[in-house]
Each structure stands twice: as C-alpha cells, then as structure tokens.
PDB file of C-alpha atoms and ligand atoms in Angstrom:
ATOM      1  CA  MET A   1       0.987   4.342  -4.634  1.00 62.00           C
ATOM      2  CA  PHE A   2       1.310   8.314  -6.051  1.00 57.00           C
ATOM      3  CA  PRO A   3       3.578   9.878  -8.894  1.00 49.00           C
ATOM      4  CA  PHE A   4       3.514  12.890  -6.743  1.00 44.00           C
ATOM      5  CA  ARG A   5       4.752  14.078  -3.623  1.00 45.00           C
ATOM      6  CA  SER A   6       2.397  14.287  -0.522  1.00 42.00           C
ATOM      7  CA  GLY A   7       1.954  17.394   1.384  1.00 42.00           C
ATOM      8  CA  GLN A   8      -0.741  19.246   3.556  1.00 43.00           C
ATOM      9  CA  ASN A   9      -0.853  22.597   1.581  1.00 46.00           C
ATOM     10  CA  LYS A  10      -4.480  23.060  -0.564  1.00 47.00           C
ATOM     11  CA  HIS A  11      -3.032  24.593  -3.577  1.00 49.00           C
ATOM     12  CA  ARG A  12      -0.433  21.793  -3.790  1.00 53.00           C
ATOM     13  CA  ALA A  13      -3.556  19.203  -3.054  1.00 49.00           C
ATOM     14  CA  GLY A  14      -5.234  20.785  -6.256  1.00 50.00           C
ATOM     15  CA  VAL A  15      -2.822  20.246  -8.274  1.00 49.00           C
ATOM     16  CA  ARG A  16      -1.986  17.023  -7.527  1.00 54.00           C
ATOM     17  CA  ALA A  17      -5.365  16.137  -7.815  1.00 51.00           C
ATOM     18  CA  VAL A  18      -6.143  17.697 -11.318  1.00 47.00           C
ATOM     19  CA  GLY A  19      -2.538  15.511 -11.892  1.00 51.00           C
ATOM     20  CA  LEU A  20      -3.846  12.545 -11.230  1.00 52.00           C
ATOM     21  CA  GLY A  21      -6.888  12.975 -13.177  1.00 47.00           C
ATOM     22  CA  LEU A  22      -4.818  14.009 -16.498  1.00 46.00           C
ATOM     23  CA  VAL A  23      -2.584  10.841 -15.325  1.00 46.00           C
ATOM     24  CA  ALA A  24      -5.844   8.830 -15.490  1.00 45.00           C
ATOM     25  CA  LEU A  25      -7.454  10.072 -18.243  1.00 41.00           C
ATOM     26  CA  LEU A  26      -3.868   9.381 -20.468  1.00 42.00           C
ATOM     27  CA  CYS A  27      -3.024   5.759 -19.572  1.00 41.00           C
ATOM     28  CA  GLY A  28      -6.917   4.401 -18.465  1.00 46.00           C
ATOM     29  CA  CYS A  29      -5.357   2.206 -17.068  1.00 50.00           C
ATOM     30  CA  GLY A  30      -5.918   1.017 -13.469  1.00 63.00           C
ATOM     31  CA  THR A  31      -7.771   4.266 -13.554  1.00 70.00           C
ATOM     32  CA  ALA A  32     -11.572   2.558 -12.266  1.00 69.00           C
ATOM     33  CA  ALA A  33      -9.752   0.739  -9.295  1.00 67.00           C
ATOM     34  CA  PHE A  34      -7.867   4.221  -7.998  1.00 72.00           C
ATOM     35  CA  LEU A  35     -10.698   6.142  -8.666  1.00 76.00           C
ATOM     36  CA  HIS A  36     -14.493   4.422  -8.582  1.00 85.00           C
ATOM     37  CA  LEU A  37     -15.355   4.569  -4.863  1.00 88.00           C
ATOM     38  CA  SER A  38     -16.727   1.174  -3.460  1.00 89.00           C
ATOM     39  CA  PRO A  39     -18.485   0.443  -0.035  1.00 91.00           C
ATOM     40  CA  ARG A  40     -18.101  -3.175   1.366  1.00 92.00           C
ATOM     41  CA  SER A  41     -20.030  -4.748   3.985  1.00 95.00           C
ATOM     42  CA  PHE A  42     -17.049  -7.328   5.367  1.00 96.00           C
ATOM     43  CA  ASP A  43     -19.258  -8.367   8.110  1.00 97.00           C
ATOM     44  CA  ALA A  44     -20.835  -6.225  11.032  1.00 95.00           C
ATOM     45  CA  ARG A  45     -18.178  -4.794  12.383  1.00 96.00           C
ATOM     46  CA  LEU A  46     -15.467  -4.494   9.564  1.00 98.00           C
ATOM     47  CA  LYS A  47     -15.636  -1.615   6.382  1.00 97.00           C
ATOM     48  CA  LEU A  48     -14.024  -1.964   3.638  1.00 97.00           C
ATOM     49  CA  LEU A  49     -13.941   1.548   1.775  1.00 96.00           C
ATOM     50  CA  LEU A  50     -12.517   0.061  -1.935  1.00 96.00           C
ATOM     51  CA  GLY A  51     -11.188   2.462  -4.493  1.00 93.00           C
ATOM     52  CA  GLY A  52     -11.455   6.253  -4.341  1.00 92.00           C
ATOM     53  CA  GLY A  53      -7.161   6.446  -3.852  1.00 92.00           C
ATOM     54  CA  GLY A  54      -5.933   3.775  -1.336  1.00 95.00           C
ATOM     55  CA  ASN A  55      -8.222   1.143  -0.261  1.00 97.00           C
ATOM     56  CA  ALA A  56      -9.092   2.222   3.886  1.00 98.00           C
ATOM     57  CA  ALA A  57     -10.675  -0.310   6.278  1.00 98.00           C
ATOM     58  CA  VAL A  58     -13.020   0.546   9.491  1.00 98.00           C
ATOM     59  CA  LEU A  59     -12.998  -1.672  12.436  1.00 98.00           C
ATOM     60  CA  LEU A  60     -16.045  -0.834  14.643  1.00 97.00           C
ATOM     61  CA  HIS A  61     -15.801  -0.784  18.037  1.00 96.00           C
ATOM     62  CA  GLY A  62     -16.741   0.004  21.662  1.00 93.00           C
ATOM     63  CA  ARG A  63     -20.058   1.649  21.111  1.00 93.00           C
ATOM     64  CA  SER A  64     -18.178   4.948  19.388  1.00 95.00           C
ATOM     65  CA  GLU A  65     -15.558   4.720  18.027  1.00 96.00           C
ATOM     66  CA  ALA A  66     -13.567   3.101  14.895  1.00 97.00           C
ATOM     67  CA  LEU A  67     -10.617   1.957  13.431  1.00 98.00           C
ATOM     68  CA  VAL A  68      -9.151   2.980  10.611  1.00 98.00           C
ATOM     69  CA  VAL A  69      -7.288   1.389   8.377  1.00 98.00           C
ATOM     70  CA  ASP A  70      -5.840   4.378   5.872  1.00 98.00           C
ATOM     71  CA  THR A  71      -7.150   7.883   5.245  1.00 98.00           C
ATOM     72  CA  LYS A  72      -7.724   8.404   1.201  1.00 97.00           C
ATOM     73  CA  PHE A  73      -7.054  11.930   0.625  1.00 95.00           C
ATOM     74  CA  GLY A  74      -9.038  14.794  -0.460  1.00 94.00           C
ATOM     75  CA  ASP A  75     -12.873  14.767  -1.587  1.00 94.00           C
ATOM     76  CA  PHE A  76     -12.426  10.466  -0.394  1.00 96.00           C
ATOM     77  CA  GLY A  77     -11.069  10.842   2.319  1.00 96.00           C
ATOM     78  CA  ARG A  78     -14.162  13.835   3.397  1.00 96.00           C
ATOM     79  CA  ARG A  79     -16.322  10.403   1.758  1.00 95.00           C
ATOM     80  CA  LEU A  80     -14.532   7.957   4.413  1.00 96.00           C
ATOM     81  CA  ARG A  81     -14.670  10.451   7.132  1.00 96.00           C
ATOM     82  CA  HIS A  82     -18.668  11.065   6.603  1.00 96.00           C
ATOM     83  CA  GLN A  83     -19.172   7.158   5.837  1.00 94.00           C
ATOM     84  CA  VAL A  84     -17.484   6.934   9.810  1.00 95.00           C
ATOM     85  CA  GLU A  85     -19.238  10.305  11.633  1.00 95.00           C
ATOM     86  CA  GLN A  86     -22.902  10.160   9.762  1.00 95.00           C
ATOM     87  CA  ASP A  87     -23.370   6.318   8.267  1.00 93.00           C
ATOM     88  CA  LEU A  88     -22.187   4.360  10.854  1.00 94.00           C
ATOM     89  CA  ALA A  89     -22.219   7.027  14.058  1.00 95.00           C
ATOM     90  CA  ARG A  90     -18.170   6.195  15.564  1.00 96.00           C
ATOM     91  CA  LYS A  91     -15.060   8.721  15.787  1.00 95.00           C
ATOM     92  CA  VAL A  92     -12.320   7.212  14.828  1.00 96.00           C
ATOM     93  CA  ARG A  93      -9.962   7.279  17.311  1.00 95.00           C
ATOM     94  CA  ARG A  94      -6.765   4.628  16.303  1.00 98.00           C
ATOM     95  CA  ILE A  95      -5.834   5.086  12.607  1.00 98.00           C
ATOM     96  CA  VAL A  96      -2.910   2.764  10.958  1.00 98.00           C
ATOM     97  CA  LEU A  97      -1.144   3.713   8.144  1.00 98.00           C
ATOM     98  CA  THR A  98       0.205   1.686   5.751  1.00 98.00           C
ATOM     99  CA  HIS A  99       2.942   4.386   4.084  1.00 98.00           C
ATOM    100  CA  ALA A 100       3.189   7.856   3.910  1.00 98.00           C
ATOM    101  CA  HIS A 101       2.017   8.337  -0.163  1.00 97.00           C
ATOM    102  CA  PHE A 102      -0.511  11.022  -0.365  1.00 95.00           C
ATOM    103  CA  ASP A 103      -3.795   8.589  -2.011  1.00 96.00           C
ATOM    104  CA  HIS A 104      -3.375   6.698   1.571  1.00 97.00           C
ATOM    105  CA  ALA A 105      -2.080   8.852   4.412  1.00 97.00           C
ATOM    106  CA  GLY A 106      -3.654  12.460   2.631  1.00 96.00           C
ATOM    107  CA  GLY A 107      -6.773  12.561   4.754  1.00 97.00           C
ATOM    108  CA  LEU A 108      -5.157  11.932   7.802  1.00 97.00           C
ATOM    109  CA  LYS A 109      -5.742  15.873   9.137  1.00 95.00           C
ATOM    110  CA  LEU A 110      -9.375  15.202   8.438  1.00 96.00           C
ATOM    111  CA  PHE A 111      -9.011  12.714  11.613  1.00 95.00           C
ATOM    112  CA  PRO A 112      -7.954  15.641  14.324  1.00 92.00           C
ATOM    113  CA  ASP A 113     -10.202  13.628  17.445  1.00 89.00           C
ATOM    114  CA  ALA A 114      -7.434  10.294  16.558  1.00 96.00           C
ATOM    115  CA  ALA A 115      -5.646   9.530  19.616  1.00 97.00           C
ATOM    116  CA  VAL A 116      -2.785   7.331  17.862  1.00 98.00           C
ATOM    117  CA  VAL A 117      -1.691   7.323  14.111  1.00 98.00           C
ATOM    118  CA  MET A 118       0.667   4.226  13.933  1.00 98.00           C
ATOM    119  CA  VAL A 119       3.598   4.510  11.174  1.00 98.00           C
ATOM    120  CA  HIS A 120       6.260   3.135  10.218  1.00 98.00           C
ATOM    121  CA  PRO A 121       9.120   5.233  10.902  1.00 98.00           C
ATOM    122  CA  ASN A 122      10.342   5.848   7.688  1.00 98.00           C
ATOM    123  CA  ALA A 123       6.911   7.008   6.879  1.00 98.00           C
ATOM    124  CA  ARG A 124       6.605   9.432  10.061  1.00 98.00           C
ATOM    125  CA  LYS A 125      10.186  10.954   8.897  1.00 98.00           C
ATOM    126  CA  ARG A 126       8.392  11.154   5.042  1.00 97.00           C
ATOM    127  CA  LEU A 127       5.161  12.558   6.480  1.00 97.00           C
ATOM    128  CA  GLU A 128       6.885  15.398   9.595  1.00 97.00           C
ATOM    129  CA  ALA A 129       9.049  16.340   6.272  1.00 96.00           C
ATOM    130  CA  GLU A 130       5.929  17.220   5.101  1.00 94.00           C
ATOM    131  CA  GLY A 131       4.699  19.626   7.813  1.00 94.00           C
ATOM    132  CA  ILE A 132       2.259  17.045   9.254  1.00 94.00           C
ATOM    133  CA  ARG A 133       1.833  16.614  12.651  1.00 94.00           C
ATOM    134  CA  ALA A 134      -0.416  14.159  14.712  1.00 97.00           C
ATOM    135  CA  PRO A 135       0.054  11.927  17.755  1.00 98.00           C
ATOM    136  CA  PHE A 136       2.438   9.483  15.784  1.00 98.00           C
ATOM    137  CA  VAL A 137       2.898   6.251  17.411  1.00 98.00           C
ATOM    138  CA  GLU A 138       5.593   4.455  15.197  1.00 98.00           C
ATOM    139  CA  VAL A 139       5.950   0.476  14.484  1.00 98.00           C
ATOM    140  CA  GLU A 140       9.515  -1.220  14.125  1.00 97.00           C
ATOM    141  CA  GLY A 141       8.269  -4.771  14.888  1.00 97.00           C
ATOM    142  CA  GLU A 142       4.624  -5.601  16.220  1.00 98.00           C
ATOM    143  CA  VAL A 143       1.904  -3.746  17.800  1.00 98.00           C
ATOM    144  CA  ARG A 144      -1.061  -5.860  19.411  1.00 98.00           C
ATOM    145  CA  LEU A 145      -3.782  -4.201  19.573  1.00 97.00           C
ATOM    146  CA  LEU A 146      -7.655  -5.866  21.573  1.00 97.00           C
ATOM    147  CA  LEU A 147     -10.352  -3.983  20.648  1.00 96.00           C
ATOM    148  CA  ASP A 148     -13.581  -5.586  22.097  1.00 92.00           C
ATOM    149  CA  GLY A 149     -11.789  -9.198  20.909  1.00 92.00           C
ATOM    150  CA  ASP A 150     -10.993  -8.269  17.927  1.00 94.00           C
ATOM    151  CA  GLU A 151      -7.240  -8.328  17.659  1.00 97.00           C
ATOM    152  CA  VAL A 152      -5.165  -5.994  15.521  1.00 98.00           C
ATOM    153  CA  ARG A 153      -1.546  -7.209  14.705  1.00 98.00           C
ATOM    154  CA  VAL A 154       0.115  -4.056  13.343  1.00 98.00           C
ATOM    155  CA  LEU A 155       3.426  -5.351  11.200  1.00 98.00           C
ATOM    156  CA  ALA A 156       6.578  -3.836   9.942  1.00 98.00           C
ATOM    157  CA  MET A 157       7.279  -7.347   7.369  1.00 98.00           C
ATOM    158  CA  GLY A 158       9.176  -5.162   5.347  1.00 98.00           C
ATOM    159  CA  SER A 159       9.932  -2.893   2.574  1.00 97.00           C
ATOM    160  CA  GLY A 160       9.189  -2.774  -0.849  1.00 98.00           C
ATOM    161  CA  HIS A 161       6.741  -0.547  -2.293  1.00 97.00           C
ATOM    162  CA  THR A 162       8.417   1.921   0.211  1.00 98.00           C
ATOM    163  CA  ASP A 163      10.992   2.542   2.930  1.00 98.00           C
ATOM    164  CA  GLY A 164       7.807   2.669   5.191  1.00 98.00           C
ATOM    165  CA  ASP A 165       5.423  -0.230   4.724  1.00 98.00           C
ATOM    166  CA  LEU A 166       3.076  -1.620   7.769  1.00 98.00           C
ATOM    167  CA  VAL A 167       0.193  -4.491   7.197  1.00 98.00           C
ATOM    168  CA  ALA A 168      -2.470  -5.179   9.235  1.00 98.00           C
ATOM    169  CA  LEU A 169      -3.625  -8.245  10.366  1.00 98.00           C
ATOM    170  CA  LEU A 170      -6.644  -9.557  11.605  1.00 98.00           C
ATOM    171  CA  PRO A 171      -6.756 -13.204  12.824  1.00 98.00           C
ATOM    172  CA  GLY A 172      -9.716 -13.405  13.592  1.00 97.00           C
ATOM    173  CA  ARG A 173     -11.016 -13.303  10.456  1.00 98.00           C
ATOM    174  CA  LYS A 174      -7.991 -14.698   8.667  1.00 98.00           C
ATOM    175  CA  LEU A 175      -7.590 -10.867   6.953  1.00 98.00           C
ATOM    176  CA  LEU A 176      -4.647  -9.071   6.066  1.00 98.00           C
ATOM    177  CA  ILE A 177      -4.856  -5.117   5.059  1.00 98.00           C
ATOM    178  CA  ALA A 178      -1.315  -4.905   2.870  1.00 98.00           C
ATOM    179  CA  GLY A 179      -1.130  -1.391   1.585  1.00 98.00           C
ATOM    180  CA  ASP A 180       0.916  -1.300  -2.042  1.00 97.00           C
ATOM    181  CA  LEU A 181       2.726  -4.140  -0.912  1.00 98.00           C
ATOM    182  CA  VAL A 182       0.411  -5.737  -2.952  1.00 96.00           C
ATOM    183  CA  ASN A 183      -1.855  -4.587  -5.932  1.00 90.00           C
ATOM    184  CA  GLU A 184      -4.337  -6.886  -6.882  1.00 91.00           C
ATOM    185  CA  ARG A 185      -4.189  -7.416 -11.290  1.00 88.00           C
ATOM    186  CA  PHE A 186      -1.130  -5.016 -11.451  1.00 90.00           C
ATOM    187  CA  GLU A 187       2.476  -4.990 -11.962  1.00 93.00           C
ATOM    188  CA  PRO A 188       3.994  -4.455  -8.557  1.00 95.00           C
ATOM    189  CA  TYR A 189       4.932  -0.069  -8.303  1.00 94.00           C
ATOM    190  CA  CYS A 190       8.342   0.322  -5.954  1.00 96.00           C
ATOM    191  CA  ASP A 191       8.794   4.118  -5.215  1.00 96.00           C
ATOM    192  CA  PRO A 192      12.129   5.392  -5.549  1.00 95.00           C
ATOM    193  CA  LYS A 193      11.658   8.504  -4.465  1.00 95.00           C
ATOM    194  CA  TYR A 194       9.783   6.747  -1.079  1.00 97.00           C
ATOM    195  CA  GLY A 195      12.532   4.352  -1.046  1.00 97.00           C
ATOM    196  CA  GLY A 196      10.603   1.760  -2.470  1.00 97.00           C
ATOM    197  CA  ASP A 197      12.959  -1.646  -4.102  1.00 97.00           C
ATOM    198  CA  ILE A 198      12.084  -3.949  -6.137  1.00 97.00           C
ATOM    199  CA  LEU A 199      14.611  -6.311  -4.537  1.00 97.00           C
ATOM    200  CA  ALA A 200      13.389  -5.646  -0.967  1.00 98.00           C
ATOM    201  CA  LEU A 201       9.627  -6.846  -2.477  1.00 98.00           C
ATOM    202  CA  SER A 202      11.226  -9.241  -3.167  1.00 97.00           C
ATOM    203  CA  ASN A 203      11.750 -10.853   0.150  1.00 97.00           C
ATOM    204  CA  THR A 204       9.038  -8.620   1.669  1.00 98.00           C
ATOM    205  CA  LEU A 205       5.866 -10.814   0.186  1.00 98.00           C
ATOM    206  CA  PRO A 206       7.303 -14.091   1.374  1.00 98.00           C
ATOM    207  CA  ASN A 207       7.495 -12.770   4.351  1.00 98.00           C
ATOM    208  CA  LEU A 208       3.913 -11.414   4.210  1.00 98.00           C
ATOM    209  CA  MET A 209       2.951 -15.701   2.801  1.00 98.00           C
ATOM    210  CA  THR A 210       4.273 -16.466   6.998  1.00 98.00           C
ATOM    211  CA  LEU A 211       1.152 -15.078   7.422  1.00 98.00           C
ATOM    212  CA  ASP A 212      -1.858 -17.316   8.428  1.00 98.00           C
ATOM    213  CA  PHE A 213      -4.658 -14.977   6.498  1.00 98.00           C
ATOM    214  CA  GLU A 214      -7.059 -16.364   3.762  1.00 98.00           C
ATOM    215  CA  GLN A 215      -7.918 -12.732   2.053  1.00 98.00           C
ATOM    216  CA  LEU A 216      -6.199  -9.915   1.894  1.00 98.00           C
ATOM    217  CA  VAL A 217      -7.237  -6.182   0.944  1.00 98.00           C
ATOM    218  CA  PRO A 218      -4.527  -4.695  -1.708  1.00 97.00           C
ATOM    219  CA  GLY A 219      -3.561  -0.815  -1.691  1.00 96.00           C
ATOM    220  CA  HIS A 220      -5.630  -1.220  -4.553  1.00 93.00           C
ATOM    221  CA  GLY A 221      -8.519  -3.265  -6.245  1.00 92.00           C
ATOM    222  CA  GLU A 222     -10.551  -5.843  -5.092  1.00 95.00           C
ATOM    223  CA  VAL A 223     -10.316  -8.148  -2.121  1.00 97.00           C
ATOM    224  CA  MET A 224      -7.835 -10.868  -3.157  1.00 97.00           C
ATOM    225  CA  PRO A 225      -7.564 -15.100  -1.928  1.00 98.00           C
ATOM    226  CA  ARG A 226      -4.313 -16.054  -0.610  1.00 98.00           C
ATOM    227  CA  ALA A 227      -3.572 -18.346  -3.507  1.00 97.00           C
ATOM    228  CA  GLN A 228      -3.470 -14.764  -5.940  1.00 97.00           C
ATOM    229  CA  VAL A 229      -1.339 -13.944  -3.345  1.00 97.00           C
ATOM    230  CA  GLN A 230       0.847 -16.181  -3.803  1.00 97.00           C
ATOM    231  CA  SER A 231       1.023 -16.279  -7.233  1.00 96.00           C
ATOM    232  CA  LEU A 232       2.339 -12.041  -7.062  1.00 97.00           C
ATOM    233  CA  ALA A 233       5.177 -13.481  -4.655  1.00 97.00           C
ATOM    234  CA  ASP A 234       6.036 -15.886  -6.611  1.00 97.00           C
ATOM    235  CA  TYR A 235       6.673 -13.815  -9.903  1.00 97.00           C
ATOM    236  CA  VAL A 236       8.533 -11.609  -7.915  1.00 97.00           C
ATOM    237  CA  ALA A 237      10.158 -14.229  -6.670  1.00 97.00           C
ATOM    238  CA  ALA A 238      11.386 -15.620 -10.766  1.00 97.00           C
ATOM    239  CA  LEU A 239      11.733 -12.075 -11.376  1.00 97.00           C
ATOM    240  CA  GLN A 240      14.316 -11.603  -9.244  1.00 98.00           C
ATOM    241  CA  ALA A 241      15.689 -15.411  -9.836  1.00 98.00           C
ATOM    242  CA  GLN A 242      15.766 -14.857 -13.559  1.00 97.00           C
ATOM    243  CA  VAL A 243      17.121 -11.378 -13.449  1.00 98.00           C
ATOM    244  CA  ARG A 244      20.303 -12.453 -11.301  1.00 97.00           C
ATOM    245  CA  GLN A 245      20.309 -15.340 -13.880  1.00 97.00           C
ATOM    246  CA  GLY A 246      21.483 -12.535 -16.259  1.00 97.00           C
ATOM    247  CA  ARG A 247      23.428  -9.968 -14.503  1.00 97.00           C
ATOM    248  CA  ALA A 248      25.623 -13.975 -13.834  1.00 96.00           C
ATOM    249  CA  GLU A 249      25.298 -14.747 -17.297  1.00 97.00           C
ATOM    250  CA  GLY A 250      27.006 -10.900 -18.036  1.00 97.00           C
ATOM    251  CA  LEU A 251      23.701  -9.467 -20.384  1.00 98.00           C
ATOM    252  CA  THR A 252      23.663  -5.857 -20.330  1.00 97.00           C
ATOM    253  CA  GLU A 253      20.708  -4.683 -18.551  1.00 97.00           C
ATOM    254  CA  ASN A 254      18.776  -3.966 -21.784  1.00 98.00           C
ATOM    255  CA  GLN A 255      19.952  -7.167 -23.244  1.00 98.00           C
ATOM    256  CA  VAL A 256      18.331  -8.900 -19.995  1.00 98.00           C
ATOM    257  CA  VAL A 257      14.933  -6.443 -20.604  1.00 97.00           C
ATOM    258  CA  ALA A 258      14.781  -8.820 -23.903  1.00 96.00           C
ATOM    259  CA  LYS A 259      14.816 -12.320 -22.412  1.00 96.00           C
ATOM    260  CA  VAL A 260      13.139 -11.794 -18.882  1.00 93.00           C
ATOM    261  CA  LYS A 261       9.202 -11.624 -20.363  1.00 93.00           C
ATOM    262  CA  LEU A 262       7.365 -14.073 -17.407  1.00 93.00           C
ATOM    263  CA  PRO A 263       4.442 -14.103 -19.576  1.00 92.00           C
ATOM    264  CA  GLU A 264       2.727 -16.608 -17.009  1.00 94.00           C
ATOM    265  CA  TYR A 265       2.217 -13.789 -14.832  1.00 94.00           C
ATOM    266  CA  ARG A 266      -0.823 -11.391 -16.163  1.00 91.00           C
ATOM    267  CA  LEU A 267      -0.310  -7.954 -14.583  1.00 91.00           C
ATOM    268  CA  GLU A 268      -1.647  -5.147 -15.778  1.00 85.00           C
ATOM    269  CA  ARG A 269       0.353  -1.380 -15.902  1.00 81.00           C
ATOM    270  CA  PHE A 270      -1.132   0.551 -13.183  1.00 74.00           C
ATOM    271  CA  LEU A 271      -1.716   4.034 -14.538  1.00 73.00           C
ATOM    272  CA  ALA A 272       1.385   5.071 -15.867  1.00 76.00           C
ATOM    273  CA  MET A 273       3.687   4.495 -12.665  1.00 83.00           C
ATOM    274  CA  SER A 274       4.536   0.253 -12.862  1.00 86.00           C
ATOM    275  CA  SER A 275       5.396  -1.746 -16.039  1.00 91.00           C
ATOM    276  CA  ARG A 276       7.264  -5.438 -16.667  1.00 93.00           C
ATOM    277  CA  GLU A 277       9.843  -3.704 -18.474  1.00 95.00           C
ATOM    278  CA  GLY A 278      10.024  -0.930 -15.850  1.00 94.00           C
ATOM    279  CA  ASN A 279      10.306  -3.621 -12.767  1.00 96.00           C
ATOM    280  CA  VAL A 280      13.356  -5.791 -15.114  1.00 97.00           C
ATOM    281  CA  ARG A 281      14.855  -2.371 -15.181  1.00 97.00           C
ATOM    282  CA  ALA A 282      14.421  -1.817 -11.517  1.00 97.00           C
ATOM    283  CA  MET A 283      15.420  -5.285 -10.428  1.00 97.00           C
ATOM    284  CA  PHE A 284      18.607  -5.270 -12.570  1.00 98.00           C
ATOM    285  CA  GLN A 285      19.849  -1.949 -10.943  1.00 97.00           C
ATOM    286  CA  ALA A 286      18.684  -2.813  -7.479  1.00 97.00           C
ATOM    287  CA  LEU A 287      20.772  -6.132  -7.615  1.00 97.00           C
ATOM    288  CA  GLY A 288      24.081  -3.850  -9.185  1.00 95.00           C
ATOM    289  CA  ARG A 289      23.442  -2.384  -6.230  1.00 93.00           C
ATOM    290  CA  GLU A 290      23.368  -5.209  -4.201  1.00 88.00           C
ATOM    291  CA  GLY A 291      26.556  -6.042  -5.628  1.00 81.00           C
ATOM    292  CA  MET A 292      28.673  -3.312  -4.480  1.00 80.00           C
ATOM    293  CA  ARG A 293      27.253  -3.584  -1.580  1.00 82.00           C
ATOM    294  CA  ALA A 294      28.751  -7.169  -1.005  1.00 79.00           C
ATOM    295  CA  ARG A 295      32.510  -6.007  -2.280  1.00 73.00           C
TER     296      ARG A 295
HETATM  297 ZN1   ZN B   1       1.771   3.607  -2.916  1.00 73.93          ZN
END
C-alpha cells in the first residue's frame, strides 16, 4: 500500500519519502510495521525481508540466482539488493510484483539484470505510464515455475487492494505471499486511485482461501497463520453482508456507518490510509455502483 503515486523521478521519489515520513510521524499506527526492516530466514532457500516498505521474499535457486517477490523502494530497495547480492551472493533473475504501488515496486529499477518481471496487466499499465520499462511478463491467470524442484505458482486470484493484484504460492512450504490483499493486524486498504475496491476484495479473499496454504506473508506486518487470514476474510464478508443489509433497509450511508461496527474483528488503522468507517463507506458506495450496473 502507498498513499502516493509511483514514479521513477528521483526528486519525486524524495518528496514521497519525506511525505511518507510525515504521514508516519503524524499518525503512528502501522509505522513500525512499515518502516522497521526485519530479515527472516524462513528456511535455507527462502528469506523474508519484512518491513521497510512492502514485505519482500527471496527464493534462492541454482548456484547463483534468486527470485524476488516485491522490490521495496528507495534505500529499503537498496538494502534488499545488498542482502541478495552481497550477503547471499545471488543475482536476481526473476521478479514477481504483487502490485504497482511504489513501496512494493519502486525498487524494480535496482535490478536491471532481471530477465523476467511477472506482473498483472493492469499493474504493468500503471508502471509503464510512469515511464518504468522492464522485461514484463503479464500474468492474468497462472504461471508455474519449477526452480530446482521448488514450485512457484504466480496467480491472479482477483483484485481488491488495486486492480492489478498477484499472489505467489509456494506449495512445498504451504506458504502464500499475498501482497497488500492481506495486511496483518490492519484494516484492509483498497486504493481507489489504483482501481482498488473493497467489494472486489470481499470476493478475492475467499478465492485465496481456496489455495492450500498454512502460512501467509502479508504486504505489511508479520507472517500470519491461515486462521488469521480466514478471520480477515470473514470480517470483509461480514462487512459486505451488513452494509448490503443496511442498503436493503433503505438506510443512508451515514446511518450504515452508525450501525455497522463489527467490534469482534479488532483491526488497526494502517497509517492514515485505512479505517473501519472508511471501509464501511467504501463498501456502501461500491454496492451502489453494483446496483447501478445491475439495472
Ligand atoms: Zn499497496
């Protein structure tokens, strides 16, 4: 997730970094998860770099290669490159971008040797509109890779956070890398500037639950057990159902906001970008658009 548009321009990137720092200082919530960089060794061949922008994963294969899921941005992207190239002595040959937001895709230019960058077509359009060029391979359904016996399934399971979301499933580890479709502890954030839609997310999360995983790497925050992801899917489903019910009863948006609280689902605001009230309003408006299309 990221509140500013992505871009290559160094000055704009600097402005964004300062802006992000200000946002973080002003609101506090989620700041530690966003800014604190935390390396983890999932196992001998899979390394996670949590925080410092979007979470990233590094899968080692062959003698000297690595696949990276999400590239962070700015200095965090350089830290990722340093870890892969210096600490692990690997070259990044394949990249998966879970979506086009700057904090996940901004570091792409730091990996010019990557031969393949897998991306959703809508994310590619947004990145190319920003002047970003790379050996993009569009994934609309599924791409399966076999890297020294390690299967990687890159999947378009639906949109929600943006209109160009991908996930990566590592079946051998029963691990799903989900980008910002899922954020640990935080209220979901659907970015309307990038085609995000809470109603779409309410359909996509159950799709994710059809996949065989036991743990999930979210876009921000700690690795989550499946039950926690199920709870998030349950929350968004309940949100949709209750807002839909409010609409059916003829309530106004403000009346629905006053009624739909769902206190059993305890989620924090993420920076200044997501809140319970904001998601109730977004769902109310999305269901209104759905109703207009149905006529
Ligand atoms: Zn994002």
